[in-house]
Amino acid sequence: MDRFRTCIFTLASAALLACSAGQEQDDENTVPVFGGSSGPAASLVPNTAGSNPNPATSSTGGVTPGSSTGTQGGGTPSGTPNNEMQPGNAPIAAGMSNSGSGASSGGGAGAASMPGAMAGMNAAGAGGAGNAPPTGAAGATQMPSAQPGMMPPVAPPPTAPVNCGNQFLCEDFEGVAAGASPNAAVWTLFESYSQRATSTEVQVSAQLAHGGRQALRVVASGGRSGIVATLPQSSYFMRAWLNIDAAPVGPVFIGLGTDQNSETRLRIQGRSFATINTVGPGDAVHPDANSGNCPECVTLTPNRWFCAEFSIDNAGQNATLWIDGVEAASIVNGEKGWPAQPAQPKLFVGSMGLQGGMAGVYIDDVAAGPTRIGCN
């Protein structure tokens, strides 16, 4: 009888211990160690460096640009600039997402475990490049433990693609380092009418850009400074995004033709009006921006990006200038003189000071080709 009671007691104790162990395992699965999202709804990531939580991403896709996680889309925590950490808040590593199309390289369909702060890891988000974390069973992405006091790398914003289609010239100035000259295989650099190999007056800059991270900066001067490319045909379309420092009478920002003595230009005339100026046979301005009454004229505003487009029809001697998609000027049948385009015209973009007016300019997303490019 004593043996029987001892056996019953032993079996009951083992069952109780097994039940307790199973309950403990369920609790661990319910609250992941690093706060990884375990369902379609977003959860909060426990903060390892302080008491305030940071929002985590949904397990159903990538991080939404502008969210508080500092993703490649440029989102930052509310009220906090990029690359900074609020006291007691450890930011989530930029570029990471739990699953779906935004999952890091090497991840699968499983949910990712994510620490509140990560160091020494370059995570790859949607469209981003970096070192993928190791992959665990069933596609679950395993992340290392947080290291207090160390900031995760901040992913750069994505570079917007230049909308060029099948054009024969497409330039976004992203291919060289800031402070360098544009690609010498495409562009010839000029400073004050003189050809140069390099110039501090004409160089790629990271200070301001329309698309991507860089643009060409041309400093204001009384000469002609900028870059020139050769186009393969005499009838074509071109497009450039410009941001000018000022809009006085005189400056030229685009020239199309042979050189500064025979070309069709985007030039400021009248009261900051965008005009077509034809130089070669005569010196005509379209429309008549200097008459004092030009209701059809389009005004150029400094310190904002605007899209300038040209169409050149050399055979019909027609030209059209659009600013932000709105027609600003046109030439029909060579009215008031037509500077003929050579078989391989020169495209100048930069700044040329005339009539005492000077203006520096940022130039970005330049394209030229057989069809209209547009401002997208």
CSV table of C-alpha atoms in Angstrom, one decimal:
chain,number,residue,atom,x,y,z
A,1,MET,CA,0.0,0.0,0.0
A,2,ASP,CA,2.8,2.4,0.8
A,3,ARG,CA,4.4,1.7,-2.5
A,4,PHE,CA,1.1,2.3,-4.3
A,5,ARG,CA,0.7,5.7,-2.6
A,6,THR,CA,4.3,6.7,-3.4
A,7,CYS,CA,3.7,5.9,-7.1
A,8,ILE,CA,0.5,7.9,-7.2
A,9,PHE,CA,2.2,10.9,-5.6
A,10,THR,CA,5.1,10.7,-8.0
A,11,LEU,CA,2.9,10.6,-11.1
A,12,ALA,CA,0.8,13.6,-9.8
A,13,SER,CA,3.9,15.7,-9.2
A,14,ALA,CA,5.3,14.9,-12.7
A,15,ALA,CA,2.0,15.9,-14.3
A,16,LEU,CA,1.9,19.2,-12.3
A,17,LEU,CA,5.5,20.0,-13.3
A,18,ALA,CA,4.8,19.3,-17.0
A,19,CYS,CA,1.7,21.5,-16.9
A,20,SER,CA,3.6,24.4,-15.4
A,21,ALA,CA,6.4,24.0,-18.0
A,22,GLY,CA,3.9,24.2,-20.8
A,23,GLN,CA,2.3,27.3,-19.4
A,24,GLU,CA,5.7,29.0,-19.2
A,25,GLN,CA,6.5,28.2,-22.8
A,26,ASP,CA,3.1,29.7,-23.9
A,27,ASP,CA,3.9,33.0,-22.1
A,28,GLU,CA,7.2,33.3,-23.8
A,29,ASN,CA,5.6,32.9,-27.2
A,30,THR,CA,2.9,35.5,-26.4
A,31,VAL,CA,5.4,38.2,-25.5
A,32,PRO,CA,8.5,37.9,-27.7
A,33,VAL,CA,11.8,38.8,-26.0
A,34,PHE,CA,12.5,41.7,-28.4
A,35,GLY,CA,8.9,42.7,-29.1
A,36,GLY,CA,8.7,41.3,-32.7
A,37,SER,CA,5.1,41.6,-34.0
A,38,SER,CA,3.3,38.3,-33.9
A,39,GLY,CA,0.2,39.2,-35.8
A,40,PRO,CA,-1.2,41.7,-38.4
A,41,ALA,CA,-1.6,44.5,-35.9
A,42,ALA,CA,1.4,46.7,-34.9
A,43,SER,CA,2.9,46.2,-31.5
A,44,LEU,CA,5.1,48.2,-29.2
A,45,VAL,CA,8.8,47.4,-28.9
A,46,PRO,CA,10.1,47.3,-25.3
A,47,ASN,CA,12.8,50.0,-24.8
A,48,THR,CA,16.1,48.6,-23.6
A,49,ALA,CA,17.6,52.1,-22.9
A,50,GLY,CA,14.7,53.8,-21.1
A,51,SER,CA,11.1,53.6,-20.2
A,52,ASN,CA,9.3,54.9,-23.3
A,53,PRO,CA,8.4,52.4,-26.0
A,54,ASN,CA,8.9,52.9,-29.7
A,55,PRO,CA,6.3,51.8,-32.3
A,56,ALA,CA,7.2,48.7,-34.2
A,57,THR,CA,6.4,47.9,-37.8
A,58,SER,CA,3.5,45.7,-38.9
A,59,SER,CA,4.4,42.1,-39.8
A,60,THR,CA,2.5,42.4,-43.1
A,61,GLY,CA,4.9,44.7,-45.0
A,62,GLY,CA,7.6,47.4,-45.0
A,63,VAL,CA,7.7,50.5,-42.9
A,64,THR,CA,5.5,53.3,-44.3
A,65,PRO,CA,7.6,56.4,-45.3
A,66,GLY,CA,7.2,59.2,-42.8
A,67,SER,CA,6.6,56.8,-39.9
A,68,SER,CA,8.3,57.2,-36.6
A,69,THR,CA,10.9,54.4,-37.3
A,70,GLY,CA,13.4,56.4,-39.4
A,71,THR,CA,13.1,54.3,-42.6
A,72,GLN,CA,14.7,54.8,-45.9
A,73,GLY,CA,11.6,56.8,-46.8
A,74,GLY,CA,12.8,59.5,-44.4
A,75,GLY,CA,10.5,59.0,-41.5
A,76,THR,CA,11.8,60.2,-38.1
A,77,PRO,CA,10.5,60.0,-34.6
A,78,SER,CA,8.0,62.8,-33.9
A,79,GLY,CA,9.8,66.0,-33.0
A,80,THR,CA,13.2,64.4,-33.5
A,81,PRO,CA,15.6,65.1,-36.4
A,82,ASN,CA,17.2,62.2,-38.2
A,83,ASN,CA,20.4,60.8,-36.6
A,84,GLU,CA,19.3,62.0,-33.2
A,85,MET,CA,18.0,60.0,-30.2
A,86,GLN,CA,15.7,61.4,-27.5
A,87,PRO,CA,16.7,60.6,-23.9
A,88,GLY,CA,15.4,57.2,-22.9
A,89,ASN,CA,14.4,56.2,-26.5
A,90,ALA,CA,16.4,53.7,-28.5
A,91,PRO,CA,15.3,54.0,-32.2
A,92,ILE,CA,14.5,50.9,-34.2
A,93,ALA,CA,17.1,50.0,-36.9
A,94,ALA,CA,16.2,51.8,-40.1
A,95,GLY,CA,15.3,49.9,-43.2
A,96,MET,CA,14.0,46.8,-41.3
A,97,SER,CA,10.6,45.3,-41.9
A,98,ASN,CA,9.1,42.1,-40.5
A,99,SER,CA,7.9,40.2,-43.6
A,100,GLY,CA,6.3,40.7,-47.0
A,101,SER,CA,7.8,42.7,-49.8
A,102,GLY,CA,9.7,44.9,-47.4
A,103,ALA,CA,11.5,42.0,-45.6
A,104,SER,CA,15.2,42.1,-45.4
A,105,SER,CA,17.3,39.9,-47.7
A,106,GLY,CA,17.4,36.4,-46.3
A,107,GLY,CA,14.1,36.7,-44.5
A,108,GLY,CA,11.2,34.5,-45.1
A,109,ALA,CA,7.5,34.5,-44.4
A,110,GLY,CA,7.9,34.3,-40.7
A,111,ALA,CA,7.9,37.3,-38.3
A,112,ALA,CA,11.2,39.0,-37.5
A,113,SER,CA,12.4,39.5,-33.9
A,114,MET,CA,13.7,43.1,-33.6
A,115,PRO,CA,15.6,44.7,-30.7
A,116,GLY,CA,14.9,48.3,-29.6
A,117,ALA,CA,18.4,49.4,-30.5
A,118,MET,CA,20.9,47.6,-32.8
A,119,ALA,CA,24.6,48.3,-33.4
A,120,GLY,CA,27.1,47.3,-36.1
A,121,MET,CA,24.4,46.0,-38.5
A,122,ASN,CA,23.5,47.5,-41.9
A,123,ALA,CA,19.9,46.2,-42.4
A,124,ALA,CA,18.5,46.1,-45.9
A,125,GLY,CA,14.9,47.4,-46.2
A,126,ALA,CA,12.6,47.7,-49.2
A,127,GLY,CA,14.9,48.5,-52.1
A,128,GLY,CA,17.8,49.2,-49.8
A,129,ALA,CA,21.2,47.5,-49.7
A,130,GLY,CA,23.0,46.2,-46.7
A,131,ASN,CA,24.1,43.1,-44.8
A,132,ALA,CA,21.2,40.7,-44.2
A,133,PRO,CA,20.8,39.2,-40.8
A,134,PRO,CA,21.1,35.5,-40.3
A,135,THR,CA,18.1,33.4,-41.2
A,136,GLY,CA,16.6,30.9,-38.7
A,137,ALA,CA,14.1,28.1,-39.0
A,138,ALA,CA,11.0,28.6,-41.1
A,139,GLY,CA,12.3,31.8,-42.6
A,140,ALA,CA,12.2,33.7,-39.3
A,141,THR,CA,14.8,36.5,-39.2
A,142,GLN,CA,17.0,36.4,-36.1
A,143,MET,CA,18.4,39.7,-34.8
A,144,PRO,CA,21.3,40.2,-32.3
A,145,SER,CA,20.8,41.6,-28.8
A,146,ALA,CA,20.7,45.3,-28.3
A,147,GLN,CA,23.9,47.0,-27.1
A,148,PRO,CA,23.2,49.9,-24.8
A,149,GLY,CA,24.8,53.2,-25.8
A,150,MET,CA,25.3,52.4,-29.5
A,151,MET,CA,23.2,53.9,-32.3
A,152,PRO,CA,22.1,51.9,-35.3
A,153,PRO,CA,23.1,53.1,-38.8
A,154,VAL,CA,20.6,55.5,-40.3
A,155,ALA,CA,19.6,54.4,-43.8
A,156,PRO,CA,19.9,57.2,-46.5
A,157,PRO,CA,16.8,58.4,-48.3
A,158,PRO,CA,16.1,56.6,-51.6
A,159,THR,CA,17.3,58.2,-54.8
A,160,ALA,CA,14.4,59.1,-57.0
A,161,PRO,CA,14.8,57.7,-60.5
A,162,VAL,CA,15.1,60.2,-63.4
A,163,ASN,CA,12.1,59.9,-65.7
A,164,CYS,CA,13.9,59.7,-69.0
A,165,GLY,CA,12.3,56.8,-70.8
A,166,ASN,CA,14.2,56.1,-74.0
A,167,GLN,CA,15.8,59.5,-74.4
A,168,PHE,CA,19.4,59.9,-75.6
A,169,LEU,CA,20.6,62.1,-72.7
A,170,CYS,CA,19.7,61.4,-69.1
A,171,GLU,CA,21.6,63.1,-66.2
A,172,ASP,CA,20.8,63.2,-62.5
A,173,PHE,CA,24.3,64.1,-61.2
A,174,GLU,CA,24.4,61.1,-58.8
A,175,GLY,CA,27.2,59.3,-60.5
A,176,VAL,CA,30.1,61.4,-59.1
A,177,ALA,CA,31.0,62.6,-55.6
A,178,ALA,CA,29.8,66.0,-54.3
A,179,GLY,CA,32.5,68.6,-55.2
A,180,ALA,CA,33.4,66.8,-58.4
A,181,SER,CA,32.8,67.8,-62.0
A,182,PRO,CA,30.0,66.1,-63.9
A,183,ASN,CA,30.8,63.1,-66.1
A,184,ALA,CA,33.5,64.2,-68.6
A,185,ALA,CA,32.4,61.6,-71.1
A,186,VAL,CA,29.1,63.5,-71.5
A,187,TRP,CA,29.7,67.1,-70.4
A,188,THR,CA,32.3,69.8,-71.2
A,189,LEU,CA,32.7,72.3,-68.4
A,190,PHE,CA,32.9,76.0,-68.9
A,191,GLU,CA,33.8,78.8,-66.5
A,192,SER,CA,33.4,82.4,-67.8
A,193,TYR,CA,33.4,81.3,-71.4
A,194,SER,CA,36.6,79.2,-71.0
A,195,GLN,CA,36.7,75.4,-71.1
A,196,ARG,CA,38.0,73.9,-67.9
A,197,ALA,CA,38.7,70.4,-66.6
A,198,THR,CA,37.4,71.4,-63.1
A,199,SER,CA,35.9,74.5,-61.5
A,200,THR,CA,34.8,75.5,-58.1
A,201,GLU,CA,32.2,77.6,-59.8
A,202,VAL,CA,30.6,74.6,-61.6
A,203,GLN,CA,30.5,71.4,-59.6
A,204,VAL,CA,28.1,68.7,-58.2
A,205,SER,CA,26.7,69.7,-54.9
A,206,ALA,CA,24.8,67.8,-52.1
A,207,GLN,CA,23.4,71.1,-50.7
A,208,LEU,CA,20.2,71.0,-52.7
A,209,ALA,CA,18.7,68.5,-55.1
A,210,HIS,CA,15.4,67.9,-57.0
A,211,GLY,CA,15.6,64.2,-57.3
A,212,GLY,CA,18.1,62.0,-55.4
A,213,ARG,CA,20.8,63.6,-53.3
A,214,GLN,CA,22.8,65.8,-55.6
A,215,ALA,CA,22.5,68.5,-58.3
A,216,LEU,CA,24.8,70.7,-60.3
A,217,ARG,CA,25.6,74.0,-58.7
A,218,VAL,CA,26.6,77.0,-60.9
A,219,VAL,CA,27.7,80.1,-59.2
A,220,ALA,CA,26.5,83.5,-60.5
A,221,SER,CA,28.9,85.5,-62.6
A,222,GLY,CA,28.9,88.0,-65.4
A,223,GLY,CA,30.2,85.4,-67.8
A,224,ARG,CA,28.9,82.1,-69.2
A,225,SER,CA,29.5,79.1,-66.8
A,226,GLY,CA,28.0,75.7,-66.9
A,227,ILE,CA,28.2,72.4,-68.9
A,228,VAL,CA,27.7,71.5,-72.5
A,229,ALA,CA,26.6,68.2,-74.1
A,230,THR,CA,26.4,67.3,-77.8
A,231,LEU,CA,23.0,66.0,-79.1
A,232,PRO,CA,22.7,63.6,-82.0
A,233,GLN,CA,20.0,65.3,-84.0
A,234,SER,CA,18.8,68.8,-84.9
A,235,SER,CA,15.1,68.3,-83.8
A,236,TYR,CA,14.5,67.2,-80.3
A,237,PHE,CA,13.0,67.8,-76.8
A,238,MET,CA,14.9,68.7,-73.6
A,239,ARG,CA,14.0,69.0,-70.0
A,240,ALA,CA,15.8,70.4,-66.9
A,241,TRP,CA,14.8,71.2,-63.3
A,242,LEU,CA,16.2,74.5,-62.2
A,243,ASN,CA,16.3,76.4,-58.9
A,244,ILE,CA,17.6,80.0,-59.4
A,245,ASP,CA,18.9,82.3,-56.7
A,246,ALA,CA,17.4,85.4,-58.2
A,247,ALA,CA,15.3,86.5,-61.2
A,248,PRO,CA,16.7,89.8,-62.5
A,249,VAL,CA,16.5,90.8,-66.2
A,250,GLY,CA,19.2,89.3,-68.3
A,251,PRO,CA,20.5,85.8,-67.2
A,252,VAL,CA,20.4,82.8,-69.6
A,253,PHE,CA,20.0,79.3,-68.1
A,254,ILE,CA,19.6,77.1,-71.2
A,255,GLY,CA,21.1,77.5,-74.6
A,256,LEU,CA,20.4,75.2,-77.6
A,257,GLY,CA,22.3,75.5,-80.9
A,258,THR,CA,25.9,76.1,-82.0
A,259,ASP,CA,27.3,78.4,-79.2
A,260,GLN,CA,26.4,81.6,-77.3
A,261,ASN,CA,26.5,83.5,-80.7
A,262,SER,CA,23.9,81.3,-82.4
A,263,GLU,CA,21.3,79.6,-80.2
A,264,THR,CA,17.8,79.4,-78.8
A,265,ARG,CA,17.7,80.3,-75.1
A,266,LEU,CA,15.7,80.3,-71.9
A,267,ARG,CA,16.3,83.9,-70.7
A,268,ILE,CA,14.8,86.2,-68.1
A,269,GLN,CA,13.3,89.4,-69.5
A,270,GLY,CA,10.8,92.0,-68.4
A,271,ARG,CA,9.6,91.4,-64.8
A,272,SER,CA,11.2,88.0,-64.1
A,273,PHE,CA,9.5,86.5,-67.1
A,274,ALA,CA,10.6,83.3,-68.8
A,275,THR,CA,11.2,83.9,-72.5
A,276,ILE,CA,12.7,82.3,-75.6
A,277,ASN,CA,15.6,84.5,-76.8
A,278,THR,CA,16.9,83.7,-80.3
A,279,VAL,CA,20.5,84.9,-81.0
A,280,GLY,CA,22.2,84.6,-84.4
A,281,PRO,CA,19.9,86.3,-86.9
A,282,GLY,CA,18.9,89.2,-84.7
A,283,ASP,CA,18.2,89.1,-81.0
A,284,ALA,CA,14.5,88.4,-80.6
A,285,VAL,CA,12.5,87.8,-77.4
A,286,HIS,CA,9.3,85.7,-77.4
A,287,PRO,CA,6.8,86.8,-76.2
A,288,ASP,CA,7.3,90.5,-76.0
A,289,ALA,CA,8.2,90.5,-72.3
A,290,ASN,CA,9.7,94.0,-72.4
A,291,SER,CA,6.6,95.8,-73.6
A,292,GLY,CA,5.3,96.4,-70.1
A,293,ASN,CA,2.1,94.5,-70.9
A,294,CYS,CA,2.5,90.8,-71.2
A,295,PRO,CA,-0.5,88.9,-69.7
A,296,GLU,CA,0.7,85.7,-71.3
A,297,CYS,CA,4.1,85.8,-69.7
A,298,VAL,CA,5.1,83.2,-67.1
A,299,THR,CA,7.0,84.6,-64.0
A,300,LEU,CA,10.0,82.7,-62.6
A,301,THR,CA,10.2,82.5,-58.8
A,302,PRO,CA,13.6,82.3,-57.1
A,303,ASN,CA,14.5,79.6,-54.6
A,304,ARG,CA,12.1,77.0,-55.7
A,305,TRP,CA,12.4,74.1,-58.2
A,306,PHE,CA,10.7,74.6,-61.6
A,307,CYS,CA,10.6,72.4,-64.7
A,308,ALA,CA,11.8,73.9,-67.9
A,309,GLU,CA,11.1,72.1,-71.2
A,310,PHE,CA,12.0,72.9,-74.8
A,311,SER,CA,10.9,71.5,-78.1
A,312,ILE,CA,13.1,72.3,-81.1
A,313,ASP,CA,11.8,71.6,-84.7
A,314,ASN,CA,14.7,72.7,-86.8
A,315,ALA,CA,13.1,71.7,-90.1
A,316,GLY,CA,9.9,73.7,-89.5
A,317,GLN,CA,11.8,76.4,-87.5
A,318,ASN,CA,9.4,76.0,-84.6
A,319,ALA,CA,10.2,76.1,-80.8
A,320,THR,CA,8.2,75.9,-77.6
A,321,LEU,CA,9.1,76.6,-74.0
A,322,TRP,CA,7.1,75.2,-71.1
A,323,ILE,CA,7.5,76.1,-67.5
A,324,ASP,CA,6.1,73.6,-65.1
A,325,GLY,CA,4.0,72.2,-68.0
A,326,VAL,CA,2.6,75.6,-68.9
A,327,GLU,CA,3.5,77.1,-72.3
A,328,ALA,CA,5.5,80.2,-71.7
A,329,ALA,CA,6.7,81.1,-75.2
A,330,SER,CA,6.8,79.8,-78.8
A,331,ILE,CA,8.3,80.4,-82.2
A,332,VAL,CA,6.3,79.5,-85.3
A,333,ASN,CA,7.9,79.3,-88.8
A,334,GLY,CA,11.1,81.1,-87.7
A,335,GLU,CA,9.3,84.3,-86.8
A,336,LYS,CA,11.8,87.2,-86.1
A,337,GLY,CA,14.7,85.0,-87.2
A,338,TRP,CA,15.7,81.4,-86.6
A,339,PRO,CA,19.2,80.3,-85.4
A,340,ALA,CA,19.6,77.1,-87.3
A,341,GLN,CA,20.5,74.0,-85.3
A,342,PRO,CA,23.6,72.1,-86.6
A,343,ALA,CA,23.5,68.4,-87.3
A,344,GLN,CA,24.8,67.8,-83.7
A,345,PRO,CA,23.6,70.7,-81.6
A,346,LYS,CA,25.1,71.8,-78.3
A,347,LEU,CA,23.0,71.8,-75.1
A,348,PHE,CA,24.2,74.3,-72.6
A,349,VAL,CA,22.8,74.4,-69.0
A,350,GLY,CA,24.2,76.8,-66.5
A,351,SER,CA,24.2,80.6,-66.0
A,352,MET,CA,25.1,83.4,-68.3
A,353,GLY,CA,25.0,86.9,-66.9
A,354,LEU,CA,23.7,89.6,-69.3
A,355,GLN,CA,22.4,93.2,-69.0
A,356,GLY,CA,24.1,93.4,-65.6
A,357,GLY,CA,21.8,90.6,-64.3
A,358,MET,CA,23.4,87.6,-62.6
A,359,ALA,CA,21.9,84.5,-60.9
A,360,GLY,CA,23.4,81.3,-59.5
A,361,VAL,CA,21.4,78.1,-60.2
A,362,TYR,CA,21.0,74.5,-59.1
A,363,ILE,CA,20.4,72.2,-62.1
A,364,ASP,CA,19.0,68.6,-61.8
A,365,ASP,CA,17.4,65.8,-63.8
A,366,VAL,CA,18.4,66.9,-67.3
A,367,ALA,CA,17.2,64.9,-70.3
A,368,ALA,CA,17.0,65.2,-74.0
A,369,GLY,CA,15.5,63.0,-76.7
A,370,PRO,CA,13.2,62.5,-79.6
A,371,THR,CA,10.0,62.7,-77.6
A,372,ARG,CA,8.7,65.1,-74.9
A,373,ILE,CA,10.0,64.0,-71.5
A,374,GLY,CA,7.6,65.8,-69.2
A,375,CYS,CA,8.0,67.0,-65.6
A,376,ASN,CA,7.2,63.7,-63.8
